PDB file of C-alpha atoms in Angstrom:
ATOM      1  CA  MET I   1      -3.354 -46.236  42.637  1.00 48.00           C
ATOM      2  CA  LEU I   2      -3.065 -43.100  44.825  1.00 41.00           C
ATOM      3  CA  ARG I   3      -0.755 -41.846  42.484  1.00 47.00           C
ATOM      4  CA  MET I   4      -2.799 -42.282  39.423  1.00 43.00           C
ATOM      5  CA  GLY I   5      -5.537 -40.206  41.399  1.00 43.00           C
ATOM      6  CA  ILE I   6      -3.397 -37.520  42.185  1.00 43.00           C
ATOM      7  CA  VAL I   7      -2.333 -37.058  38.465  1.00 41.00           C
ATOM      8  CA  GLY I   8      -5.923 -37.455  37.464  1.00 44.00           C
ATOM      9  CA  LEU I   9      -7.207 -34.797  39.843  1.00 40.00           C
ATOM     10  CA  ALA I  10      -4.317 -32.464  38.593  1.00 40.00           C
ATOM     11  CA  ALA I  11      -5.132 -33.062  35.004  1.00 40.00           C
ATOM     12  CA  LEU I  12      -8.913 -32.073  35.713  1.00 38.00           C
ATOM     13  CA  VAL I  13      -7.875 -29.015  37.567  1.00 39.00           C
ATOM     14  CA  LEU I  14      -5.608 -27.903  34.668  1.00 41.00           C
ATOM     15  CA  VAL I  15      -8.354 -28.731  31.999  1.00 41.00           C
ATOM     16  CA  THR I  16     -10.960 -27.070  33.909  1.00 43.00           C
ATOM     17  CA  SER I  17      -9.278 -23.884  35.237  1.00 46.00           C
ATOM     18  CA  GLY I  18      -9.819 -21.953  32.076  1.00 47.00           C
ATOM     19  CA  CYS I  19     -13.642 -22.827  32.072  1.00 48.00           C
ATOM     20  CA  GLY I  20     -14.656 -20.043  33.771  1.00 49.00           C
ATOM     21  CA  ARG I  21     -12.909 -17.649  31.383  1.00 48.00           C
ATOM     22  CA  SER I  22     -14.958 -15.636  28.896  1.00 50.00           C
ATOM     23  CA  ALA I  23     -13.885 -16.178  25.238  1.00 49.00           C
ATOM     24  CA  PRO I  24     -12.118 -12.899  23.739  1.00 47.00           C
ATOM     25  CA  SER I  25     -14.556 -10.517  22.007  1.00 48.00           C
ATOM     26  CA  ASP I  26     -14.852  -9.980  18.345  1.00 53.00           C
ATOM     27  CA  ASP I  27     -13.238  -6.522  18.897  1.00 56.00           C
ATOM     28  CA  ALA I  28     -10.327  -7.734  20.331  1.00 57.00           C
ATOM     29  CA  LEU I  29      -9.821 -10.400  17.530  1.00 60.00           C
ATOM     30  CA  ASN I  30     -10.266  -7.572  15.218  1.00 62.00           C
ATOM     31  CA  ASP I  31      -7.849  -5.316  16.850  1.00 62.00           C
ATOM     32  CA  PHE I  32      -4.967  -8.152  16.885  1.00 57.00           C
ATOM     33  CA  VAL I  33      -2.003  -7.257  14.665  1.00 59.00           C
ATOM     34  CA  PRO I  34       0.109 -10.579  14.284  1.00 59.00           C
ATOM     35  CA  PRO I  35       3.736  -9.545  14.704  1.00 65.00           C
ATOM     36  CA  THR I  36       5.561  -9.504  11.488  1.00 79.00           C
ATOM     37  CA  LEU I  37       9.096  -9.860  10.696  1.00 86.00           C
ATOM     38  CA  ALA I  38      11.049  -8.577   7.824  1.00 90.00           C
ATOM     39  CA  LYS I  39      14.462  -9.880   6.901  1.00 94.00           C
ATOM     40  CA  ARG I  40      17.066  -7.667   5.518  1.00 95.00           C
ATOM     41  CA  ASP I  41      17.836 -10.136   2.555  1.00 95.00           C
ATOM     42  CA  GLU I  42      13.821 -10.348   1.851  1.00 94.00           C
ATOM     43  CA  VAL I  43      13.597  -6.860   1.678  1.00 94.00           C
ATOM     44  CA  ARG I  44      16.501  -6.521  -0.636  1.00 95.00           C
ATOM     45  CA  GLN I  45      14.885  -9.048  -3.056  1.00 95.00           C
ATOM     46  CA  LEU I  46      11.546  -7.099  -2.539  1.00 93.00           C
ATOM     47  CA  LEU I  47      13.261  -4.028  -3.768  1.00 94.00           C
ATOM     48  CA  GLU I  48      14.744  -5.542  -6.612  1.00 95.00           C
ATOM     49  CA  LYS I  49      11.337  -6.999  -7.856  1.00 94.00           C
ATOM     50  CA  ARG I  50       9.747  -3.427  -7.450  1.00 93.00           C
ATOM     51  CA  PHE I  51      12.349  -1.780  -9.404  1.00 93.00           C
ATOM     52  CA  ASP I  52      12.041  -4.202 -12.088  1.00 95.00           C
ATOM     53  CA  GLU I  53       8.111  -3.948 -12.031  1.00 93.00           C
ATOM     54  CA  ARG I  54       8.423  -0.028 -12.199  1.00 91.00           C
ATOM     55  CA  ASP I  55      11.306  -0.012 -14.995  1.00 94.00           C
ATOM     56  CA  ALA I  56       8.822   0.078 -17.739  1.00 94.00           C
ATOM     57  CA  ASP I  57      11.345   0.475 -20.698  1.00 95.00           C
ATOM     58  CA  GLY I  58      13.949  -1.880 -19.070  1.00 96.00           C
ATOM     59  CA  ASP I  59      16.847   0.735 -19.248  1.00 96.00           C
ATOM     60  CA  GLY I  60      17.753  -0.271 -15.801  1.00 96.00           C
ATOM     61  CA  ARG I  61      16.965   3.277 -14.471  1.00 95.00           C
ATOM     62  CA  LEU I  62      13.526   4.859 -13.122  1.00 92.00           C
ATOM     63  CA  SER I  63      12.845   8.208 -14.737  1.00 89.00           C
ATOM     64  CA  ARG I  64      10.256  10.770 -13.077  1.00 86.00           C
ATOM     65  CA  LEU I  65       7.330   9.396 -15.201  1.00 86.00           C
ATOM     66  CA  GLU I  66       8.312   5.760 -14.132  1.00 89.00           C
ATOM     67  CA  LEU I  67       8.249   6.565 -10.438  1.00 84.00           C
ATOM     68  CA  GLY I  68       4.661   8.276 -10.660  1.00 82.00           C
ATOM     69  CA  ASN I  69       3.536  10.515  -7.653  1.00 79.00           C
ATOM     70  CA  THR I  70       7.047  10.159  -6.155  1.00 76.00           C
ATOM     71  CA  ARG I  71       8.038  13.384  -4.490  1.00 77.00           C
ATOM     72  CA  ALA I  72      10.980  15.138  -5.755  1.00 80.00           C
ATOM     73  CA  ASP I  73      12.675  15.491  -2.653  1.00 83.00           C
ATOM     74  CA  ARG I  74      12.672  11.425  -2.278  1.00 82.00           C
ATOM     75  CA  ILE I  75      13.855  11.131  -5.852  1.00 84.00           C
ATOM     76  CA  ALA I  76      16.702  13.573  -4.936  1.00 86.00           C
ATOM     77  CA  ARG I  77      17.628  11.518  -2.014  1.00 88.00           C
ATOM     78  CA  ALA I  78      17.946   8.370  -3.900  1.00 91.00           C
ATOM     79  CA  ASP I  79      19.571   9.817  -6.987  1.00 93.00           C
ATOM     80  CA  THR I  80      23.308   9.924  -5.424  1.00 94.00           C
ATOM     81  CA  ASP I  81      24.945  10.281  -8.498  1.00 94.00           C
ATOM     82  CA  GLN I  82      22.661  13.182  -9.590  1.00 92.00           C
ATOM     83  CA  ASP I  83      21.995  12.009 -13.090  1.00 91.00           C
ATOM     84  CA  GLY I  84      18.256  12.599 -13.028  1.00 88.00           C
ATOM     85  CA  ALA I  85      17.248   9.040 -12.737  1.00 91.00           C
ATOM     86  CA  ILE I  86      17.287   6.201 -10.175  1.00 93.00           C
ATOM     87  CA  SER I  87      19.356   3.209 -10.879  1.00 95.00           C
ATOM     88  CA  LYS I  88      18.696  -0.237  -9.551  1.00 95.00           C
ATOM     89  CA  SER I  89      21.647   0.085  -7.065  1.00 96.00           C
ATOM     90  CA  GLU I  90      20.622   3.459  -5.932  1.00 95.00           C
ATOM     91  CA  PHE I  91      16.943   2.395  -5.515  1.00 93.00           C
ATOM     92  CA  VAL I  92      17.978  -0.792  -3.336  1.00 94.00           C
ATOM     93  CA  ALA I  93      20.461   1.320  -1.329  1.00 95.00           C
ATOM     94  CA  ARG I  94      17.994   3.845  -0.542  1.00 93.00           C
ATOM     95  CA  GLY I  95      15.322   1.238   0.381  1.00 93.00           C
ATOM     96  CA  LEU I  96      17.870  -0.569   2.488  1.00 94.00           C
ATOM     97  CA  GLU I  97      19.010   2.559   4.214  1.00 94.00           C
ATOM     98  CA  ARG I  98      15.471   2.958   5.547  1.00 92.00           C
ATOM     99  CA  PHE I  99      15.262  -0.479   6.791  1.00 93.00           C
ATOM    100  CA  ASP I 100      18.508  -0.120   8.652  1.00 95.00           C
ATOM    101  CA  GLN I 101      17.038   2.882  10.345  1.00 93.00           C
ATOM    102  CA  ALA I 102      13.877   1.094  11.261  1.00 94.00           C
ATOM    103  CA  ASP I 103      16.060  -1.888  12.631  1.00 95.00           C
ATOM    104  CA  ALA I 104      16.342  -0.551  16.012  1.00 95.00           C
ATOM    105  CA  ASN I 105      18.358  -3.404  17.554  1.00 95.00           C
ATOM    106  CA  LYS I 106      20.303  -3.792  14.576  1.00 95.00           C
ATOM    107  CA  ASP I 107      19.534  -7.729  14.272  1.00 95.00           C
ATOM    108  CA  GLY I 108      19.027  -7.597  10.647  1.00 94.00           C
ATOM    109  CA  MET I 109      15.511  -8.005  10.965  1.00 94.00           C
ATOM    110  CA  VAL I 110      12.745  -5.237  11.366  1.00 93.00           C
ATOM    111  CA  THR I 111       9.479  -6.149  13.411  1.00 92.00           C
ATOM    112  CA  ASN I 112       6.157  -4.279  12.875  1.00 90.00           C
ATOM    113  CA  LYS I 113       6.919  -2.435  16.309  1.00 91.00           C
ATOM    114  CA  GLU I 114      10.302  -1.121  15.028  1.00 93.00           C
ATOM    115  CA  GLN I 115       8.310  -0.200  11.832  1.00 91.00           C
ATOM    116  CA  ALA I 116       5.638   1.560  13.481  1.00 92.00           C
ATOM    117  CA  ALA I 117       8.315   3.343  15.653  1.00 93.00           C
ATOM    118  CA  ALA I 118      10.106   4.380  12.606  1.00 92.00           C
ATOM    119  CA  ARG I 119       7.245   5.716  10.970  1.00 90.00           C
ATOM    120  CA  ALA I 120       6.064   7.724  13.926  1.00 92.00           C
ATOM    121  CA  ALA I 121       9.776   9.158  14.012  1.00 91.00           C
ATOM    122  CA  GLN I 122       9.805  10.032  10.534  1.00 84.00           C
ATOM    123  CA  GLY I 123       6.293  11.576  10.646  1.00 83.00           C
ATOM    124  CA  ALA I 124       7.631  13.836  13.396  1.00 82.00           C
ATOM    125  CA  LYS I 125      10.607  15.056  11.242  1.00 75.00           C
ATOM    126  CA  ALA I 126       8.195  15.603   8.611  1.00 64.00           C
ATOM    127  CA  THR I 127       6.011  17.910  10.439  1.00 57.00           C
ATOM    128  CA  PRO I 128       6.889  21.459   9.944  1.00 55.00           C
ATOM    129  CA  ALA I 129       7.551  23.166  13.101  1.00 52.00           C
ATOM    130  CA  THR I 130       4.887  26.109  13.873  1.00 46.00           C
ATOM    131  CA  PRO I 131       6.312  29.457  13.969  1.00 47.00           C
ATOM    132  CA  ALA I 132       6.085  31.467  16.962  1.00 46.00           C
ATOM    133  CA  ALA I 133       3.542  34.070  17.111  1.00 44.00           C
ATOM    134  CA  THR I 134       4.991  37.325  16.559  1.00 43.00           C
ATOM    135  CA  PRO I 135       3.542  40.713  18.393  1.00 45.00           C
ATOM    136  CA  ALA I 136       1.751  42.834  16.095  1.00 47.00           C
ATOM    137  CA  THR I 137       3.284  45.961  14.927  1.00 44.00           C
ATOM    138  CA  GLN I 138       1.591  49.290  15.334  1.00 43.00           C
TER     139      GLN I 138
END
């Protein structure tokens, strides 16, 4: 009987211990970003699907017209055989290269934290260096 009383008291303490806490604010819930996880194979499948969606004429190559507003330097990096278009294998390889760069711990998965770090690093690379001020000549 004493054992049941102790167990009951312990359960009551556990249940009521959180009663004094306030519920999270709406702002805290709005700011919450659930962790995401992208697996390399899933990314490959997504890249293949995106390629097929963009390949309007179905020739297995993406022309500048099909790529839309993609910057010329991005096209040049992906077009490894320099034929002026991006094949499916080039498109997928470039996407997986970016995935691999973001996969900081090389576990074959990219979390939103790894993705944010990769984007920040890419943004830092893309920011042009500020030229040093030169003294005025007289």
